[in-house]
CSV table of C-alpha atoms in Angstrom, one decimal:
chain,number,residue,atom,x,y,z
V,3,MET,CA,150.8,98.2,130.1
V,4,THR,CA,152.9,96.9,132.1
V,5,GLY,CA,155.6,98.4,134.8
V,6,LYS,CA,155.7,100.8,137.5
V,7,ILE,CA,153.4,103.6,139.1
V,8,ALA,CA,154.8,106.2,141.6
V,9,ILE,CA,153.2,107.7,144.6
V,10,GLN,CA,153.6,109.3,147.7
V,11,GLY,CA,152.6,108.1,150.5
V,12,GLU,CA,151.9,104.3,151.7
V,13,LEU,CA,149.8,101.5,150.0
V,14,GLY,CA,146.1,101.8,151.2
V,15,SER,CA,146.4,105.4,150.2
V,16,TYR,CA,144.2,107.3,148.0
V,17,SER,CA,146.7,108.1,145.2
V,18,HIS,CA,146.9,103.7,145.6
V,19,GLU,CA,143.4,104.3,144.9
V,20,ALA,CA,143.2,106.3,142.1
V,21,CYS,CA,146.1,104.1,140.6
V,22,ARG,CA,143.7,101.1,140.7
V,23,ASN,CA,141.3,102.5,138.8
V,24,ALA,CA,142.8,104.7,136.2
V,25,ARG,CA,146.6,102.8,136.4
V,26,PRO,CA,145.5,98.7,136.8
V,27,GLY,CA,148.4,97.4,135.0
V,28,LEU,CA,151.0,99.0,136.6
V,29,GLU,CA,152.7,98.0,140.1
V,30,VAL,CA,152.4,101.1,142.5
V,31,LEU,CA,155.8,101.8,143.7
V,32,PRO,CA,155.2,103.8,147.6
V,33,CYS,CA,157.4,106.9,147.9
V,34,ARG,CA,158.3,109.4,150.8
V,35,THR,CA,157.8,112.4,148.9
V,36,PHE,CA,156.6,114.3,145.9
V,37,GLU,CA,159.7,114.9,144.9
V,38,ASP,CA,161.0,110.8,145.9
V,39,ALA,CA,158.3,110.3,143.1
V,40,ILE,CA,158.8,112.6,140.7
V,41,ASP,CA,162.7,111.2,140.6
V,42,ALA,CA,161.2,108.1,140.3
V,43,VAL,CA,160.0,108.2,136.8
V,44,ARG,CA,163.0,110.3,136.0
V,45,ASN,CA,165.2,108.3,136.8
V,46,GLY,CA,163.0,105.4,134.4
V,47,THR,CA,162.4,103.5,138.3
V,48,ALA,CA,159.0,103.8,137.7
V,49,GLU,CA,157.0,104.5,134.2
V,50,GLN,CA,154.5,107.0,135.7
V,51,ALA,CA,153.6,108.6,139.0
V,52,MET,CA,150.4,109.9,139.9
V,53,LEU,CA,149.7,113.2,141.6
V,54,PRO,CA,147.2,114.2,143.5
V,55,VAL,CA,146.6,118.6,142.7
V,56,GLU,CA,143.8,119.6,144.4
V,57,ASN,CA,140.9,118.4,146.4
V,58,SER,CA,137.5,120.1,146.4
V,59,THR,CA,137.3,120.6,150.0
V,60,TYR,CA,140.6,121.9,150.8
V,61,GLY,CA,141.6,123.3,147.1
V,62,ARG,CA,145.0,122.9,145.6
V,63,VAL,CA,147.6,120.2,147.0
V,64,ALA,CA,150.8,122.5,148.5
V,65,ASP,CA,154.1,122.5,146.8
V,66,ILE,CA,152.6,120.3,143.5
V,67,HIS,CA,152.4,123.5,141.0
V,68,ARG,CA,155.8,124.0,142.0
V,69,LEU,CA,157.4,121.3,141.1
V,70,LEU,CA,155.8,120.2,138.1
V,71,PRO,CA,157.2,123.0,136.5
V,72,HIS,CA,160.6,121.7,137.1
V,73,SER,CA,160.1,118.0,137.1
V,74,GLY,CA,160.7,117.3,133.4
V,75,LEU,CA,157.7,115.4,133.5
V,76,HIS,CA,154.4,115.6,131.5
V,77,ILE,CA,150.7,115.5,132.1
V,78,VAL,CA,149.0,112.3,130.1
V,79,ASP,CA,146.5,111.6,131.9
V,80,GLU,CA,144.0,112.9,134.8
V,81,ALA,CA,141.9,111.1,137.8
V,82,PHE,CA,139.6,111.7,140.4
V,83,VAL,CA,139.2,109.6,143.5
V,84,ARG,CA,135.7,110.2,145.8
V,85,VAL,CA,137.3,110.7,149.2
V,86,HIS,CA,135.0,108.3,150.8
V,87,ILE,CA,136.8,107.7,154.9
V,88,ASN,CA,136.0,104.6,156.4
V,89,LEU,CA,136.4,103.5,160.4
V,90,LEU,CA,139.0,100.5,159.8
V,91,ALA,CA,139.6,98.5,163.2
V,92,VAL,CA,141.8,95.1,163.9
V,93,PRO,CA,139.9,91.9,164.0
V,94,GLY,CA,137.3,91.2,166.5
V,95,ALA,CA,137.2,95.0,167.2
V,96,THR,CA,133.6,96.7,168.1
V,97,LEU,CA,132.6,100.1,167.5
V,98,GLU,CA,132.4,100.3,171.1
V,99,ASP,CA,135.6,99.4,172.0
V,100,ILE,CA,137.3,102.1,169.7
V,101,GLN,CA,138.7,105.4,171.8
V,102,GLU,CA,141.0,106.6,169.5
V,103,ALA,CA,140.9,107.6,165.4
V,104,HIS,CA,144.1,107.8,164.0
V,105,SER,CA,144.7,109.5,160.1
V,106,HIS,CA,146.0,112.7,158.4
V,107,LEU,CA,145.6,116.3,159.4
V,108,VAL,CA,143.2,116.8,157.1
V,109,LEU,CA,140.6,113.8,157.2
V,110,LEU,CA,140.3,114.1,160.6
V,111,PRO,CA,137.5,117.7,161.0
V,112,GLN,CA,136.0,115.5,157.4
V,113,CYS,CA,134.5,113.2,160.1
V,114,ALA,CA,134.3,115.9,163.8
V,115,SER,CA,130.4,114.6,163.5
V,116,PHE,CA,130.9,110.6,163.9
V,117,LEU,CA,134.3,111.2,166.2
V,118,ARG,CA,132.0,113.5,168.1
V,119,GLU,CA,129.0,111.2,168.1
V,120,HIS,CA,130.8,108.0,169.2
V,121,GLU,CA,132.8,110.3,171.6
V,122,ILE,CA,136.2,109.2,169.9
V,123,ARG,CA,139.0,111.2,170.1
V,124,GLY,CA,141.1,112.0,166.9
V,125,ARG,CA,145.3,111.3,166.5
V,126,VAL,CA,147.1,113.1,163.9
V,127,SER,CA,149.3,110.4,161.7
V,128,PRO,CA,151.6,111.4,159.0
V,129,ASP,CA,149.2,109.9,156.4
V,130,ASN,CA,145.6,107.5,156.6
V,131,ALA,CA,147.2,104.7,155.0
V,132,ARG,CA,149.9,104.8,157.2
V,133,ALA,CA,147.7,105.0,160.2
V,134,ALA,CA,145.9,102.2,158.9
V,135,ARG,CA,149.7,100.2,158.6
V,136,GLU,CA,150.1,100.9,162.8
V,137,VAL,CA,147.1,100.0,163.9
V,138,ALA,CA,147.3,96.9,161.6
V,139,GLU,CA,150.7,96.4,163.6
V,140,ARG,CA,149.7,97.5,167.3
V,141,GLY,CA,147.0,95.5,167.5
V,142,ASP,CA,144.8,97.3,170.1
V,143,VAL,CA,141.0,97.0,170.3
V,144,GLN,CA,141.0,100.4,170.7
V,145,HIS,CA,142.6,101.7,168.4
V,146,ALA,CA,141.5,102.3,165.1
V,147,ALA,CA,142.0,104.6,161.9
V,148,LEU,CA,140.4,106.2,159.1
V,149,ALA,CA,141.3,105.6,155.8
V,150,SER,CA,139.6,103.8,152.9
V,151,GLU,CA,138.5,101.0,152.0
V,152,LEU,CA,141.6,99.7,150.4
V,153,ALA,CA,143.3,100.2,153.0
V,154,GLY,CA,141.8,97.8,155.3
V,155,GLU,CA,142.4,95.3,152.8
V,156,ILE,CA,145.2,95.5,152.5
V,157,TYR,CA,146.5,95.6,156.2
V,158,GLY,CA,143.8,93.2,157.4
V,159,LEU,CA,141.7,95.3,158.7
V,160,ASP,CA,137.7,95.8,159.2
V,161,VAL,CA,135.2,98.6,158.4
V,162,LEU,CA,133.7,99.6,161.6
V,163,ALA,CA,131.9,102.3,159.6
V,164,ARG,CA,131.8,103.2,156.3
V,165,HIS,CA,131.6,106.4,154.5
V,166,ILE,CA,131.6,108.7,158.0
V,167,GLU,CA,132.7,111.6,155.9
V,168,ASP,CA,130.3,114.8,156.8
V,169,GLU,CA,130.7,116.1,153.1
V,170,GLY,CA,128.9,113.9,150.7
V,171,ASN,CA,131.0,115.7,147.5
V,172,ASN,CA,134.5,115.4,149.0
V,173,THR,CA,136.6,114.5,145.4
V,174,THR,CA,140.5,114.6,145.1
V,175,ARG,CA,142.3,115.3,141.2
V,176,PHE,CA,145.1,113.7,140.2
V,177,VAL,CA,147.1,113.6,137.6
V,178,ILE,CA,149.5,110.7,135.9
V,179,MET,CA,153.1,111.7,135.1
V,180,SER,CA,155.4,110.2,132.5
V,181,PRO,CA,158.1,111.8,130.5
V,182,GLU,CA,157.1,111.7,127.6
V,183,LEU,CA,154.5,114.6,126.0
V,184,ASN,CA,152.0,112.9,124.3
V,185,THR,CA,149.9,115.1,122.1
V,186,THR,CA,147.2,112.2,120.5
V,187,ARG,CA,143.9,113.2,120.4
V,188,ARG,CA,142.4,110.2,122.4
V,189,GLY,CA,139.2,110.3,125.6
V,190,ALA,CA,135.6,110.6,124.8
V,191,HIS,CA,135.3,114.0,127.3
V,192,GLY,CA,137.1,116.2,124.9
V,193,MET,CA,141.1,117.5,125.4
V,194,ILE,CA,142.0,119.2,128.3
V,195,THR,CA,146.1,121.5,127.7
V,196,SER,CA,147.8,123.0,130.9
V,197,PHE,CA,150.8,125.1,130.4
V,198,VAL,CA,152.8,127.8,133.0
V,199,PHE,CA,153.4,131.0,132.2
V,200,GLN,CA,155.2,133.8,133.4
V,201,VAL,CA,153.9,137.7,132.3
V,202,ARG,CA,155.9,140.3,130.9
V,203,ASN,CA,156.2,143.3,133.7
V,204,ILE,CA,154.0,145.8,131.8
V,205,PRO,CA,151.2,147.1,132.9
V,206,ALA,CA,147.6,144.8,133.0
V,207,ALA,CA,150.2,142.2,131.3
V,208,LEU,CA,147.8,139.5,132.9
V,209,TYR,CA,144.6,141.0,132.0
V,210,LYS,CA,145.8,141.3,127.9
V,211,ALA,CA,147.6,137.5,128.4
V,212,MET,CA,144.0,136.7,128.8
V,213,GLY,CA,141.6,138.5,126.6
V,214,GLY,CA,142.8,136.5,123.8
V,215,PHE,CA,141.4,133.5,125.5
V,216,ALA,CA,138.0,134.9,125.3
V,217,THR,CA,138.4,136.7,122.3
V,218,ASN,CA,138.9,133.6,121.1
V,219,GLY,CA,136.4,131.2,122.6
V,220,VAL,CA,138.9,129.2,124.7
V,221,ASN,CA,137.8,127.9,127.8
V,222,MET,CA,140.1,128.1,130.7
V,223,THR,CA,138.4,125.7,133.9
V,224,LYS,CA,142.1,126.4,135.7
V,225,LEU,CA,144.2,129.7,137.0
V,226,GLU,CA,146.7,129.5,139.7
V,227,SER,CA,149.5,132.2,140.9
V,228,TYR,CA,152.0,130.9,143.0
V,229,MET,CA,155.4,132.8,143.6
V,230,VAL,CA,158.7,132.1,141.5
V,231,ASP,CA,162.2,131.7,144.0
V,232,GLY,CA,160.1,133.8,146.5
V,233,SER,CA,160.1,136.5,145.0
V,234,PHE,CA,156.5,139.0,145.9
V,235,THR,CA,157.8,140.4,142.2
V,236,ALA,CA,157.9,137.3,140.1
V,237,THR,CA,154.7,135.5,140.0
V,238,GLN,CA,153.8,131.9,138.0
V,239,PHE,CA,150.4,131.1,137.3
V,240,TYR,CA,149.6,127.3,135.9
V,241,ALA,CA,146.4,127.3,133.6
V,242,ASP,CA,143.8,124.5,132.2
V,243,ILE,CA,141.8,124.9,129.4
V,244,ASP,CA,139.6,123.1,126.8
V,245,GLY,CA,141.1,122.0,123.8
V,246,HIS,CA,144.1,121.1,122.0
V,247,PRO,CA,147.0,122.7,121.4
V,248,ASP,CA,146.1,122.2,117.0
V,249,ASP,CA,142.6,123.7,117.7
V,250,ALA,CA,142.1,127.2,115.3
V,251,ASN,CA,141.4,129.5,118.6
V,252,VAL,CA,143.2,127.9,120.9
V,253,GLN,CA,146.9,128.4,118.1
V,254,LEU,CA,145.0,131.9,118.6
V,255,ALA,CA,145.1,131.8,122.3
V,256,LEU,CA,147.8,131.2,122.8
V,257,ASP,CA,149.7,133.4,120.0
V,258,GLU,CA,148.2,136.1,121.9
V,259,LEU,CA,149.5,134.6,125.6
V,260,ALA,CA,153.0,134.6,124.0
V,261,TYR,CA,153.0,138.6,123.2
V,262,PHE,CA,152.6,139.1,126.8
V,263,THR,CA,154.7,136.5,128.9
V,264,THR,CA,158.2,136.0,128.8
V,265,ASN,CA,157.8,132.1,128.9
V,266,ILE,CA,155.3,129.8,128.2
V,267,GLU,CA,155.6,126.1,129.3
V,268,ILE,CA,153.0,123.5,128.1
V,269,LEU,CA,152.8,120.3,130.7
V,270,GLY,CA,150.4,118.3,129.4
V,271,VAL,CA,148.0,117.5,126.4
V,272,PHE,CA,145.2,114.5,128.0
V,273,PRO,CA,141.7,113.3,127.5
V,274,ALA,CA,139.0,115.1,130.5
V,275,ASP,CA,138.7,112.2,133.1
V,276,ASN,CA,134.3,111.7,132.9
V,277,GLY,CA,134.8,112.2,136.6
V,278,ARG,CA,134.7,115.7,136.6
V,279,PHE,CA,131.2,115.8,134.7
């Protein structure tokens, strides 16, 4: 596969790492926002987008589930990245030189023990890859970045300490978005169907809508709710289920769901990535 894949953030980010692992043949296109990454696919600048949707430590990524239903794009794959955090500094710097470490707000607390042990002050940056770039540009041995080894490779920084995160299982799940829905059966670990829906305004509508999945033996691995258009009474749900829409039990469950909802939209049908197991 040739072409481009859009990400939110700079080169060297964990999104970039996800692309390198899952789409090594595509050129990475950095974008300022998630909306920009989605627009790059919609206008043909990129063939696909790699978007983070949830993290094992911090939960779902803000705004992504709100953006996906209106993006006009479809999920064609998922990818997982184990978030290893490294202390990166300019060549020649030593661990004893470092006074400040720069990174994204969510990464700093994950390295609290290491920073405290070495008496390093944390400094917030909008993006961990940007922090690495700015440390390289500054050229000051007292400043370091907390980022991926890929960021160090791209910006010419040395790794002073590897895998300094406090938790040993921090993982981010990404979805790969494309303009076309791909319903072909593929992959070695089964299929996942993602969809959004809104329930009808009747008593116990959500309970009744979910009943079809239980009675038909369909495993629902994710159910997220969020408000629609800022209304406290209009709620949309995002769901992942194991199975393909053509599976008989999935068809029955979706038919029952349709009876209790005002709309259902399939976001994607894609193979389960081995990283989720």
